[in-house]
Amino acid sequence: MAERGAQPNVPQYRRRALKAVESFFSPLLPDDYLELINPLWSTQELRGRIERIHPEADGAVTVVIKPGYKWGGHQAGQYLRIGVVVDGIHHWRAYSLTSDADRPDGCITITPKLVDSGKVSPWLTGSAKPGDIVRLGGVEGTFTLPDRVPPRLLFITAGSGITPIMSMIRSIDRSRAYCDIVHIHSARDADRVIFGEELRRLAADRTWLDLHIQETSKAGRIAPPHLDNLCPDWQERQTLHPAREMLDDPAHWEAEGLAGQLVVERFQPVIGGNAGEGTGGTITFKKSKVTAEAEAGTPILVAGEEAGIEMPFGCRMGICHTCVGQLCSGQLRDLRTGEIHGAEGEMVRTCVNAPEGPVEIKL
Amino acid sequence: MHRRLAVLSRVLLLAAPNRGAWIAGTAAGSAAKILENMEIGHNVLHGQWDWMNDPQIHSTTWDWDTASTSEAWKHSHNYVHHTYTNIRGKDKDLGYEIMRIDPDQKWHPVYLGQPIYNLLLMAFFEWGVALHDLDLDAIRKGEKPMDEVRHELKGIAGKAKSQVVKDYIAWPAVSAAANVAGSLAISAVTGKLKKKQRSKAIADAAEAGRKAFKSTATANFTSNIVRNFWSNAIIFCGHFPDQTYVFSQEEVVDESRGAWYVRQLAGAANIDGNPMFHIASGNLSFQVEHHLFPDMPSSRYAEIAPRVKDVCERYGLPYNTGPFFQQWSMVQKTILRLAFPGGEHKPKPGPYVPEKA
């Protein structure tokens, strides 16, 4: 089954009214007809309309999207699965939300950067136009600004890694939280800083934001030892660092005994970091009536596919919940965390879980 | 398009007591149901459009407005019929287990009634297909677990209920309500709701409502029958005209992949027609192409047809096709003839020869 958007926040009375007239439209739903008038009215999945698209530096664009129903909110730093139709095919990608959750116009924004070899980013940066409809999936991610904003923060970003941080800065600016931020951002040169103008303006207007832009074409890349210079009190700050290309080195913090103060984001789950860990086991797919062996570190999804079952899947990285199946018995190992879990009847994501001993799953 | 036609039909049928509106509404309703079943339902359930990755238009989630559940259909049609096409005793679509359409099928006195079954099957094709999906043969032989049968029967009952409620209760009721309201409104405007005439006005309104209910229900019934006739005709023309070959189980033992394609080619027949006709038939007028590549999007069949013909020409294979009425009457003749014992094989066309330009 293909991935679909999130459950929208539809008012109860509206759901009831649609339910009441369902039998008029069987086997379709009233929604299937209402969609002909306005696709945003779907109560089956949350959709949004592109309101505006404005270019940012370095081949990025900010897409302003008005969700069909009241936005369910997100934490600054989280990402959104978004579905677009390109050449008749529905594609899903995750993008960091660059807006804060409380925009008065109820809109959200994402800021994708053009990836030439991609499918979705060329569409968003080139072909999309105001009025186009997109599908909005789940909001996820643990790389977020803590509810109680730490008083002293250090943001270290580079390139398009700035996107989740931008949401945090906007959120802090709107809520007027008391804090003190040093933001170190790297880009090839000053013209290529995504959100450059807004950041510079904020840094000039707001006493709480101290911005340093590292032009890597002139000054070279930032390495951990530079921190002492750029932010002398870095040891006393909570550091948020969307780990991409720069300081992917928690050791610098660990060496100072400060591991707890560093928050990094990884988009790709680290699957198989300890590939040999775990026992693997026999999986019984109850609906398909197939039994398969999975070695340690092999997700249920992969084991099922290798056994010839048509398994549902979406992102294959634990985000979209398209692949879920009901666990009937047995224990699983979460391949991202190594955690062992498994309650009877639990809905589990087959793409990031491996069996730990014999398991039965309703798929 | 289907949804717009369906809406148009429902709106027209609000005025169903009017004869013109009844005919227009029934026509729109029939066209909508035909499109929904043939071009959309059948082809989506084949997975022809799964590549779009659209969660709604996907073979795993689609349901259609007919008596067969999509689950049962995918087994009996996509798997059984498309794999064992035209193999006697294997392909249950060969005569639908109630008719003898190949002279090599053994005659039995029950086949004497097949001209009648045939007419009934035409009119109530969707129900025939739904029951046929149950695989009566396997049930008789006790090869099919009873709980599976119960599950499938429940599915059919659910589909039947939703069709009855929608076509024969809900929409007629809407028509009735609209006509009652309309009639009362006219009375109110013309002042007939005043004391003296009130009871007469109410009786008139009730009569208008009753008429509207009845005529909307009959219009929907007619649409369902029209759709049944049409799908029956198209499907019978796909496999039962004289040109198609039927195979015995012995012939296909150890069949190679290539031989499978040849069987698909020889066991199916196209229908000539214009683009409108092809769409109305769900592109099953390209039955040959459909059987070779069941999960190719149907709109592409017309494009690949010349290449299929080219292969037929090069390798001396038949490419069966003919105009609709010719094919249809061949099938009907066969059904009548084979109701009685005996019967001969019809001459088969030789290798495909392109028409002279």
Coordinates of C-alpha atoms in Angstrom, one line a residue, chain B:
Chain B
M1 CA -14.9 11.6 -15.2
H2 CA -16.8 8.7 -13.7
R3 CA -17.5 10.7 -10.6
R4 CA -18.8 13.6 -12.6
L5 CA -21.1 11.4 -14.6
A6 CA -22.3 9.8 -11.4
V7 CA -23.2 13.2 -10.0
L8 CA -24.9 14.2 -13.2
S9 CA -26.9 11.1 -13.1
R10 CA -28.0 11.6 -9.5
V11 CA -29.0 15.1 -10.2
L12 CA -31.0 14.2 -13.3
L13 CA -32.8 11.5 -11.5
L14 CA -34.1 14.0 -9.0
A15 CA -36.5 14.8 -11.8
A16 CA -37.0 11.1 -12.5
P17 CA -40.8 11.3 -12.9
N18 CA -40.1 13.3 -16.0
R19 CA -39.6 10.9 -18.9
G20 CA -36.7 12.8 -20.6
A21 CA -34.9 13.2 -17.3
W22 CA -35.4 9.5 -16.6
I23 CA -33.8 8.5 -19.8
A24 CA -30.9 11.0 -19.6
G25 CA -30.3 10.1 -15.9
T26 CA -30.3 6.4 -16.6
A27 CA -28.0 6.8 -19.6
A28 CA -25.5 8.8 -17.5
G29 CA -25.8 6.3 -14.6
S30 CA -25.2 3.4 -16.9
A31 CA -22.2 5.1 -18.5
A32 CA -20.8 6.0 -15.1
K33 CA -21.2 2.4 -13.9
I34 CA -19.6 1.0 -17.1
L35 CA -16.6 3.3 -16.8
E36 CA -16.3 2.6 -13.1
N37 CA -16.3 -1.2 -13.6
M38 CA -14.5 -1.7 -16.8
E39 CA -11.9 1.0 -17.3
I40 CA -11.4 1.9 -13.7
G41 CA -12.2 -1.0 -11.4
H42 CA -10.9 -3.9 -13.5
N43 CA -7.7 -2.1 -14.5
V44 CA -6.9 -0.6 -11.1
L45 CA -7.4 -4.0 -9.5
H46 CA -4.9 -5.5 -12.0
G47 CA -2.4 -3.1 -10.4
Q48 CA -2.0 -1.2 -13.7
W49 CA -1.9 2.1 -11.9
D50 CA 0.1 1.0 -8.8
W51 CA 3.1 2.8 -10.2
M52 CA 1.5 6.1 -9.4
N53 CA 1.9 5.3 -5.7
D54 CA -1.4 7.0 -5.1
P55 CA -2.8 5.6 -1.9
Q56 CA -6.4 5.7 -3.2
I57 CA -5.9 4.4 -6.7
H58 CA -4.0 1.3 -5.8
S59 CA -4.8 -2.3 -6.3
T60 CA -4.5 -3.0 -2.5
T61 CA -7.0 -0.4 -1.5
W62 CA -9.4 0.0 -4.4
D63 CA -13.0 -1.2 -4.2
W64 CA -15.5 -1.1 -7.0
D65 CA -19.3 -0.8 -7.4
T66 CA -20.1 -4.4 -8.2
A67 CA -21.0 -7.5 -6.4
S68 CA -17.6 -9.1 -6.2
T69 CA -15.3 -8.1 -3.4
S70 CA -12.0 -6.9 -4.7
E71 CA -10.2 -9.5 -2.7
A72 CA -12.1 -12.4 -4.2
W73 CA -11.8 -10.9 -7.7
K74 CA -8.0 -10.5 -7.4
H75 CA -7.8 -14.2 -6.7
S76 CA -10.3 -15.6 -9.2
H77 CA -9.5 -13.2 -12.0
N78 CA -5.9 -11.9 -11.7
Y79 CA -4.6 -15.2 -10.6
V80 CA -6.8 -18.1 -11.8
H81 CA -8.1 -16.7 -15.0
H82 CA -5.0 -14.8 -16.2
T83 CA -2.6 -17.7 -15.3
Y84 CA -4.7 -20.6 -16.6
T85 CA -6.3 -18.8 -19.5
N86 CA -8.5 -21.0 -21.7
I87 CA -7.4 -24.3 -20.1
R88 CA -10.3 -26.6 -19.8
G89 CA -11.0 -27.5 -16.1
K90 CA -8.5 -24.9 -14.9
D91 CA -9.8 -21.6 -16.2
K92 CA -13.1 -21.2 -14.4
D93 CA -14.1 -18.3 -16.7
L94 CA -14.5 -20.8 -19.6
G95 CA -18.3 -21.0 -19.5
Y96 CA -18.4 -19.8 -15.9
E97 CA -18.9 -23.4 -14.8
I98 CA -22.5 -23.3 -16.0
M99 CA -22.1 -23.2 -19.8
R100 CA -20.5 -25.3 -22.4
I101 CA -18.7 -23.1 -24.9
D102 CA -16.1 -25.5 -26.2
P103 CA -17.0 -28.7 -28.1
D104 CA -14.4 -30.7 -26.1
Q105 CA -16.2 -29.9 -22.9
K106 CA -18.3 -33.0 -22.1
W107 CA -22.0 -32.6 -22.7
H108 CA -24.5 -33.0 -19.9
P109 CA -28.3 -32.6 -19.9
V110 CA -28.0 -29.5 -17.7
Y111 CA -26.4 -27.7 -20.6
L112 CA -29.8 -27.9 -22.5
G113 CA -30.8 -24.9 -20.3
Q114 CA -27.8 -22.8 -21.2
P115 CA -29.6 -20.4 -23.6
I116 CA -31.6 -19.4 -20.5
Y117 CA -28.7 -19.3 -18.1
N118 CA -27.0 -17.2 -20.7
L119 CA -29.8 -14.6 -20.7
L120 CA -29.9 -14.6 -17.0
L121 CA -26.2 -14.2 -16.7
M122 CA -26.2 -11.3 -19.1
A123 CA -28.7 -9.4 -17.0
F124 CA -27.3 -10.3 -13.6
F125 CA -23.7 -10.6 -14.7
E126 CA -22.2 -9.0 -11.6
W127 CA -24.0 -11.5 -9.3
G128 CA -23.0 -14.4 -11.5
V129 CA -19.4 -13.3 -11.3
A130 CA -19.5 -12.8 -7.6
L131 CA -20.9 -16.3 -7.0
H132 CA -18.5 -17.8 -9.5
D133 CA -15.6 -16.2 -7.6
L134 CA -16.6 -18.6 -4.8
D135 CA -15.4 -21.4 -7.0
L136 CA -18.5 -23.6 -6.7
D137 CA -16.6 -26.5 -8.1
A138 CA -14.1 -26.6 -5.3
I139 CA -16.8 -26.2 -2.8
R140 CA -18.7 -29.2 -4.2
K141 CA -15.6 -31.3 -4.1
G142 CA -14.9 -30.1 -0.5
E143 CA -11.6 -28.7 -1.5
K144 CA -12.3 -25.3 0.0
P145 CA -12.4 -24.8 3.8
M146 CA -15.9 -23.7 4.9
D147 CA -14.7 -20.7 6.9
E148 CA -13.2 -19.3 3.8
V149 CA -16.5 -19.7 1.9
R150 CA -18.3 -18.1 4.8
H151 CA -15.9 -15.2 4.8
E152 CA -16.4 -14.7 1.1
L153 CA -20.2 -15.0 1.3
K154 CA -20.1 -12.3 4.0
G155 CA -18.1 -10.1 1.7
I156 CA -20.6 -10.5 -1.1
A157 CA -23.5 -9.9 1.3
G158 CA -21.8 -6.7 2.4
K159 CA -21.3 -5.5 -1.2
A160 CA -24.9 -6.4 -2.0
K161 CA -26.2 -4.5 0.9
S162 CA -24.3 -1.4 0.0
Q163 CA -25.5 -1.5 -3.6
V164 CA -29.1 -2.1 -2.5
V165 CA -29.0 0.7 0.1
K166 CA -27.4 3.1 -2.3
D167 CA -29.3 2.5 -5.6
Y168 CA -32.7 1.3 -4.3
I169 CA -33.1 3.1 -1.0
A170 CA -30.9 6.1 -0.4
W171 CA -31.0 7.9 -3.7
P172 CA -34.6 7.2 -4.5
A173 CA -35.4 8.6 -1.0
V174 CA -33.5 11.7 -1.9
S175 CA -35.5 12.0 -5.1
A176 CA -38.7 11.5 -3.2
A177 CA -37.8 14.1 -0.6
A178 CA -36.8 16.6 -3.2
N179 CA -40.1 16.1 -5.1
V180 CA -42.2 16.3 -1.9
A181 CA -40.5 19.5 -1.0
G182 CA -40.9 20.8 -4.5
S183 CA -44.6 20.0 -4.6
L184 CA -45.2 21.6 -1.2
A185 CA -43.3 24.7 -2.3
I186 CA -45.4 25.1 -5.4
S187 CA -48.5 24.7 -3.3
A188 CA -47.3 27.3 -0.8
V189 CA -46.6 29.8 -3.6
T190 CA -50.0 29.2 -5.2
G191 CA -51.7 29.6 -1.9
K192 CA -53.0 26.0 -1.8
L193 CA -51.6 25.4 1.7
K194 CA -54.5 27.4 3.0
K195 CA -57.0 25.5 5.1
K196 CA -59.4 24.0 2.6
Q197 CA -56.9 22.6 0.1
R198 CA -54.2 21.7 2.6
S199 CA -55.0 18.0 2.8
K200 CA -55.2 17.7 -1.0
A201 CA -51.8 19.5 -1.4
I202 CA -50.2 17.1 1.1
A203 CA -51.7 14.1 -0.7
D204 CA -50.4 15.5 -4.0
A205 CA -46.9 15.9 -2.5
A206 CA -46.9 12.4 -1.1
E207 CA -47.9 11.1 -4.5
A208 CA -45.1 13.1 -6.2
G209 CA -42.6 11.6 -3.7
R210 CA -43.8 8.1 -4.2
K211 CA -43.5 8.4 -8.0
A212 CA -40.1 9.9 -7.7
F213 CA -38.9 7.1 -5.4
K214 CA -40.1 4.5 -7.8
S215 CA -38.8 6.0 -11.0
T216 CA -35.4 6.7 -9.5
A217 CA -35.1 3.1 -8.2
T218 CA -36.1 1.7 -11.6
A219 CA -33.6 4.0 -13.3
N220 CA -30.8 2.7 -11.1
F221 CA -31.9 -0.8 -11.6
T222 CA -31.9 -0.2 -15.4
S223 CA -28.4 1.3 -15.1
N224 CA -27.1 -1.8 -13.3
I225 CA -28.7 -4.1 -15.9
V226 CA -27.3 -2.1 -18.8
R227 CA -23.8 -2.2 -17.2
N228 CA -24.2 -6.0 -16.7
F229 CA -25.2 -6.6 -20.3
W230 CA -22.3 -4.5 -21.6
S231 CA -19.6 -6.1 -19.4
N232 CA -21.0 -9.5 -20.2
A233 CA -20.8 -8.8 -23.9
I234 CA -17.3 -7.4 -23.8
I235 CA -16.0 -10.2 -21.7
F236 CA -17.6 -13.0 -23.7
C237 CA -16.1 -11.5 -26.8
G238 CA -12.7 -11.6 -25.2
H239 CA -12.4 -15.4 -25.0
F240 CA -15.3 -17.2 -26.6
P241 CA -15.4 -16.1 -30.3
D242 CA -14.7 -18.8 -32.9
Q243 CA -11.1 -17.7 -33.5
T244 CA -9.9 -18.4 -30.0
Y245 CA -8.1 -21.6 -29.0
V246 CA -8.9 -23.7 -26.0
F247 CA -6.3 -25.9 -24.4
S248 CA -6.5 -29.2 -22.6
Q249 CA -4.6 -29.7 -19.4
E250 CA -2.3 -32.2 -21.1
E251 CA -1.3 -29.7 -23.6
V252 CA 0.1 -27.3 -21.0
V253 CA 2.1 -29.7 -18.9
D254 CA 5.6 -28.4 -18.6
E255 CA 4.6 -25.3 -20.5
S256 CA 7.5 -22.9 -21.1
R257 CA 7.3 -19.2 -20.5
G258 CA 7.2 -18.6 -24.2
A259 CA 4.4 -21.1 -24.7
W260 CA 2.5 -19.2 -22.0
Y261 CA 2.6 -16.1 -24.1
V262 CA 1.5 -18.0 -27.2
R263 CA -1.5 -19.4 -25.2
Q264 CA -2.4 -15.9 -24.0
L265 CA -2.2 -14.7 -27.6
A266 CA -4.2 -17.5 -29.1
G267 CA -6.8 -17.7 -26.3
A268 CA -7.9 -14.1 -26.5
A269 CA -9.6 -12.0 -29.2
N270 CA -9.8 -8.2 -29.7
I271 CA -12.7 -6.2 -30.8
D272 CA -12.3 -3.5 -33.5
G273 CA -13.6 -0.1 -32.6
N274 CA -13.0 3.6 -32.2
P275 CA -11.3 5.2 -29.1
M276 CA -14.7 5.8 -27.4
F277 CA -15.5 2.1 -27.8
H278 CA -12.1 1.1 -26.4
I279 CA -12.6 3.3 -23.3
A280 CA -16.2 2.0 -22.7
S281 CA -14.9 -1.6 -22.9
G282 CA -12.1 -0.7 -20.4
N283 CA -9.7 -1.3 -23.2
L284 CA -10.7 -5.0 -23.1
S285 CA -11.2 -4.6 -26.8
F286 CA -7.4 -5.1 -26.6
Q287 CA -7.9 -8.4 -24.9
V288 CA -4.9 -9.9 -26.6
E289 CA -2.6 -7.1 -25.4
H290 CA -4.2 -7.2 -22.0
H291 CA -3.6 -10.9 -21.6
L292 CA 0.0 -10.6 -22.7
F293 CA 0.7 -7.7 -20.2
P294 CA -2.2 -7.6 -17.7
D295 CA -0.6 -5.0 -15.5
M296 CA 0.3 -2.5 -18.2
P297 CA -1.8 0.6 -18.0
S298 CA -4.8 0.0 -20.3
S299 CA -4.3 3.3 -22.1
R300 CA -1.1 1.9 -23.6
Y301 CA -2.6 -1.1 -25.3
A302 CA -3.5 0.8 -28.4
E303 CA 0.1 1.9 -28.6
I304 CA 1.6 -1.6 -28.4
A305 CA -0.9 -3.2 -30.7
P306 CA 1.1 -2.6 -33.8
R307 CA 4.2 -4.2 -32.2
V308 CA 2.2 -7.2 -31.1
K309 CA 0.9 -7.6 -34.7
D310 CA 4.4 -7.3 -36.0
V311 CA 5.6 -10.2 -33.7
C312 CA 2.6 -12.3 -34.9
E313 CA 3.5 -11.6 -38.5
R314 CA 7.1 -12.5 -38.1
Y315 CA 6.5 -15.7 -36.2
G316 CA 3.4 -16.9 -38.0
L317 CA 1.1 -16.5 -35.0
P318 CA -2.6 -15.7 -35.1
Y319 CA -3.9 -12.2 -34.0
N320 CA -7.6 -12.6 -33.3
T321 CA -9.8 -9.7 -33.9
G322 CA -13.2 -8.7 -35.4
P323 CA -16.0 -6.2 -35.3
F324 CA -18.2 -6.2 -32.2
F325 CA -21.4 -7.6 -33.6
Q326 CA -19.6 -10.3 -35.6
Q327 CA -17.8 -11.4 -32.5
W328 CA -20.8 -11.2 -30.3
S329 CA -23.1 -13.2 -32.6
M330 CA -20.4 -15.9 -33.0
V331 CA -20.4 -16.3 -29.2
Q332 CA -24.2 -16.4 -29.0
K333 CA -24.4 -19.0 -31.8
T334 CA -21.8 -21.2 -30.0
I335 CA -23.7 -21.0 -26.8
L336 CA -26.9 -22.1 -28.5
R337 CA -25.3 -24.8 -30.5
L338 CA -23.3 -26.3 -27.6
A339 CA -26.4 -26.6 -25.5
F340 CA -26.9 -29.8 -27.5
P341 CA -24.5 -32.7 -27.7
G342 CA -21.7 -32.7 -30.2
G343 CA -20.6 -29.7 -32.0
E344 CA -17.6 -29.1 -34.1
H345 CA -14.5 -27.0 -33.8
K346 CA -14.8 -23.8 -35.7
P347 CA -12.0 -23.2 -38.3
K348 CA -9.2 -21.2 -36.7
P349 CA -7.6 -18.3 -38.5
G350 CA -4.1 -18.9 -39.6
P351 CA -1.1 -16.7 -39.0
Y352 CA -1.6 -13.0 -38.9
V353 CA -1.5 -11.2 -42.3
P354 CA -1.4 -7.5 -42.2
E355 CA -4.1 -5.7 -44.2
K356 CA -3.2 -4.4 -47.5
A357 CA -2.9 -0.7 -47.4

